[in-house]
XYZ file of C-alpha atoms in Angstrom:
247
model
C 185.258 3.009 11.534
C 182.672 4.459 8.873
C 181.694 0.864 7.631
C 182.698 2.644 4.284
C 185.032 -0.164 3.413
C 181.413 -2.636 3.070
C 179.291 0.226 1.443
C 180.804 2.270 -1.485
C 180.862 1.298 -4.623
C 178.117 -0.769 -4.886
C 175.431 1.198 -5.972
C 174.785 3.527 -8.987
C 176.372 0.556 -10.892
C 176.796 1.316 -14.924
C 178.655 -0.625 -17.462
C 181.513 1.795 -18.320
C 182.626 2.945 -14.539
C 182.016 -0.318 -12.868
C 184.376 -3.579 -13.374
C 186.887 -5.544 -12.603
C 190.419 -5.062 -12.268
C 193.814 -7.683 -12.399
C 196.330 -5.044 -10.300
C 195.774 -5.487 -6.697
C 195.141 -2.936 -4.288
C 195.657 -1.911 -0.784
C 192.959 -1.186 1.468
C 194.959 1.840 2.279
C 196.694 4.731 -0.299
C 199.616 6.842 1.750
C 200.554 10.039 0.236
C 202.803 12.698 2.377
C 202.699 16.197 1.452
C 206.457 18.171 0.783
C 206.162 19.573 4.514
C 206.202 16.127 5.777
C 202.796 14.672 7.570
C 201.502 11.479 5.538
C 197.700 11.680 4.419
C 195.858 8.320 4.517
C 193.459 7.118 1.967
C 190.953 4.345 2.255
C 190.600 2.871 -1.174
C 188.516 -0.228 -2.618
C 190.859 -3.469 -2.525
C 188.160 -5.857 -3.409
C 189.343 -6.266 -7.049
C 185.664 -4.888 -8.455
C 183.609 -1.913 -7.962
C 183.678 1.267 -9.580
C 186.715 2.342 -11.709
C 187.315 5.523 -8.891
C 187.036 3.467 -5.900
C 190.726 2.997 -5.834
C 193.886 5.327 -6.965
C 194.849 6.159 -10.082
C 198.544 7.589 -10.973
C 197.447 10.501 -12.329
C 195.783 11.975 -9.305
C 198.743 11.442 -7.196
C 200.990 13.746 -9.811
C 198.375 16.362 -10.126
C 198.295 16.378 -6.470
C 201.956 17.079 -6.199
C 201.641 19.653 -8.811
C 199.300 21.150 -6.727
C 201.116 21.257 -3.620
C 204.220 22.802 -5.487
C 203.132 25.205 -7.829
C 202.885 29.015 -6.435
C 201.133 32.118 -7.546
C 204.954 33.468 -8.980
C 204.586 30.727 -11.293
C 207.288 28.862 -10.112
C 207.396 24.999 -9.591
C 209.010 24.361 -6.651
C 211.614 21.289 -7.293
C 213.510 18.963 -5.697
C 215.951 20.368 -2.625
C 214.096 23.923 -3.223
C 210.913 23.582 -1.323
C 210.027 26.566 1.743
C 206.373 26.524 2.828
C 207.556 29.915 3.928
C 208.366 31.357 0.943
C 205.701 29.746 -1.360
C 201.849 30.484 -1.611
C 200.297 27.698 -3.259
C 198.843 29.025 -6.981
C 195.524 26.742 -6.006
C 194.834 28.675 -2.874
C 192.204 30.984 -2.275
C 190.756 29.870 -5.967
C 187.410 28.309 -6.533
C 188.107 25.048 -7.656
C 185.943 21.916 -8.716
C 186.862 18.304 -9.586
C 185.601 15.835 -11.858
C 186.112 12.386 -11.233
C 187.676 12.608 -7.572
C 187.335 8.938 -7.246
C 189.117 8.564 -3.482
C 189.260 12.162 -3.133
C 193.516 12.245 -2.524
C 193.929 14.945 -5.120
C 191.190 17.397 -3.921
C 191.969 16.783 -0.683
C 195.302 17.657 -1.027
C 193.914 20.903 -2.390
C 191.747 21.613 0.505
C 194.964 21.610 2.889
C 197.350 24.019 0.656
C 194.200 26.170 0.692
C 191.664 26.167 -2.168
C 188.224 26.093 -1.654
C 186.835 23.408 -3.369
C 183.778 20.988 -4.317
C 185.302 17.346 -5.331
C 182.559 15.878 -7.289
C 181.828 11.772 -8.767
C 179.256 9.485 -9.168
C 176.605 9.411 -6.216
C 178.471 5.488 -5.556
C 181.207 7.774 -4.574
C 180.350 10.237 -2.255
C 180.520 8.567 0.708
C 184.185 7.700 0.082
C 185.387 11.101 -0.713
C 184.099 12.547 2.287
C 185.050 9.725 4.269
C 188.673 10.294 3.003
C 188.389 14.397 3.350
C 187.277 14.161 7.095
C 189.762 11.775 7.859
C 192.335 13.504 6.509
C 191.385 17.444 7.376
C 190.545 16.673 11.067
C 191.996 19.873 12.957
C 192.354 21.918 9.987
C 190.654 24.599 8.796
C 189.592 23.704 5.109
C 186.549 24.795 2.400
C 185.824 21.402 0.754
C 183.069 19.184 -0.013
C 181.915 16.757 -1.793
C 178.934 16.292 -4.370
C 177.293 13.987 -6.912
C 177.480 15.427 -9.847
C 176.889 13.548 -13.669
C 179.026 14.881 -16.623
C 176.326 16.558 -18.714
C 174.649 18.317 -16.240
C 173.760 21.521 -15.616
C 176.296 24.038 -13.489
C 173.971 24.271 -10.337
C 176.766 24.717 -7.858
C 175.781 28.426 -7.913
C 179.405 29.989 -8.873
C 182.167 30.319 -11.294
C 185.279 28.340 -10.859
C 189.179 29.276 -11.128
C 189.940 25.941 -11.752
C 188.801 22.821 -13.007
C 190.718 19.391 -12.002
C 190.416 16.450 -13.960
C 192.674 13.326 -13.608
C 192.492 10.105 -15.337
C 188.615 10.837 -16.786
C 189.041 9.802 -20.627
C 189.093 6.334 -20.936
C 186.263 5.864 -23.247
C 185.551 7.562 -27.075
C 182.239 8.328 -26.452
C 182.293 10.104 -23.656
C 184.616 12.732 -24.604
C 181.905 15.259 -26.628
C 180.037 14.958 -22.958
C 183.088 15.992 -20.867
C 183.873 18.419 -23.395
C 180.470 20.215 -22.659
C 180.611 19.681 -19.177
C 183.838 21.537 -19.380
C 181.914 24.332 -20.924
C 179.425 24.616 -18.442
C 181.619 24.955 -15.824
C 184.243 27.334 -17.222
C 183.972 31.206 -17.710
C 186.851 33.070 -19.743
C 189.438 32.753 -17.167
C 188.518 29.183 -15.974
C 191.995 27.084 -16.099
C 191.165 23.368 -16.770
C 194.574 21.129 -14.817
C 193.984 17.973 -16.810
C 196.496 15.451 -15.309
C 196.685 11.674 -17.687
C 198.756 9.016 -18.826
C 200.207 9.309 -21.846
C 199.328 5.463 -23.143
C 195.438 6.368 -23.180
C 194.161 5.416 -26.543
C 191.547 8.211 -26.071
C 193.574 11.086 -25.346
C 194.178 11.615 -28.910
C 190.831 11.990 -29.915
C 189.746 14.026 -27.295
C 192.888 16.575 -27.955
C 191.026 16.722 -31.633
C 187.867 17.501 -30.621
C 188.812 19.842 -27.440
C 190.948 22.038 -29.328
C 187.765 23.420 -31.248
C 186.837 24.935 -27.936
C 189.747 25.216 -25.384
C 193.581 26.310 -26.368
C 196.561 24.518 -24.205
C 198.208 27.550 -22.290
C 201.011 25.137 -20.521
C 201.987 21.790 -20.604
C 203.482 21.353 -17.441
C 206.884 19.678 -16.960
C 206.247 16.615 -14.776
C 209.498 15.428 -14.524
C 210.470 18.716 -12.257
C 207.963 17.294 -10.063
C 208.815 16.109 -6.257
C 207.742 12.549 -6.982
C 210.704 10.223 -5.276
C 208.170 8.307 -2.416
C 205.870 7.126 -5.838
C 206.720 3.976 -7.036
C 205.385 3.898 -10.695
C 207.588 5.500 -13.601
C 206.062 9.515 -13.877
C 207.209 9.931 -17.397
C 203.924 8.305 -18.489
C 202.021 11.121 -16.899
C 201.554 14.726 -18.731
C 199.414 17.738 -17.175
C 198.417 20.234 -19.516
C 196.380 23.279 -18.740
C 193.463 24.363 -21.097
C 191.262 27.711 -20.964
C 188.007 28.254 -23.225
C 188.880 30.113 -26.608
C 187.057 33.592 -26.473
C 184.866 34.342 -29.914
């Protein structure tokens, strides 16, 4: 054991990430990928803490999409699925997340292949690569994790393909700032896989204020997704995909 379970989420403490929550949680998320082996997640079941320190629905149908989306542009669906015959769109790309609270969904990446830097509050850190070791052991994977603060500066040194972002836009105010950290981290052919559930009273506003910036070149069809071992109701979520508008 880590001693994770005693540590995260306890530090770095602000008022709009850190809380308390009624739903209960296991100490433990299980997610198994389409080719069968089941990934294990440490999460925080304490009932406070910061916001990412347990799982949010939206990561878990991003990470599916993930998994089952090739470079044809096909979504592979239920009954249809050959590892043989599919090459994951996400690998081989450069790919950074925001908000990867447990790290399931970049993890996930990391094993079909992307290279990728999961970033979250410093509070956080220790979690996500607590969660990415555990789960990669054996495997040859690029990922990591980093602390990284919407607003700042791109100092990862590179562009990215792809930008993941589940469940970030709870809050009004904080959309202009993920907006521009969205900038900062996109070039012309950046794709930005924004994965969230419908019912958020901010996603509204932030579709008004994004649009001045970034066009949506898909909305995905979740409800093609492989999602019968999740036991929440998937019509609430909606991925889109969102690249910068070229002046």
């Amino acid at each position: 054991s880590s001693g994770i379970n005693a540590e995260y989420g306890e530090q770095e403490v602000s008022s709009d990430t850190y809380g308390k929550w009624t739903l209960s949680f296991t100490p433990e998320v299980h997610y198994k990928l389409i080719q069968g082996e089941q990934l294990t997640f440490t999460q925080n079941s304490k009932g406070f803490g910061e916001l990412g320190s347990h799982i949010w629905d939206a990561g878990i149908v991003l990470a599916r999409y993930i998994e089952t989306f090739d470079v044809n542009g096909k979504t592979w669906g239920k009954g249809e699925y050959e590892a043989e015959h599919s090459t994951p769109y996400c690998r081989g790309k450069s790919v950074i997340e925001l908000g990867s609270g447990i790290g399931l969904t970049g993890t996930v990446a990391s094993i079909i292949g992307a290279d990728i830097i999961m970033t979250d509050k410093p509070a956080l850190i220790d979690l996500i690569t607590h969660n990415l070791e555990k789960n990669t052991v054996g495997k040859l994977v690029h990922g990591s994790a980093a602390p990284f603060l919407w607003g700042s500066p791109n100092n990862f040194g590179r562009d990215f393909d792809i930008i993941l972002a589940a469940d970030l836009t709870y809050e009004i105010e904080d959309i202009p700032v993920l907006i521009n950290t969205f900038l900062s981290l996109s070039n012309n052919n950046t794709q930005i896989w924004l994965a969230y559930g419908k019912e958020r009273f901010a996603m509204g506003a932030f579709f008004d204020q994004v649009q001045k910036f970034f066009y949506k070149v898909e909305k995905v069809p979740t409800h093609q997704l492989i999602l019968d071992d999740v036991d929440f109701p998937i019509s609430t979520i909606e991925i889109v995909k969102l690249r910068k508008i070229v002046k």
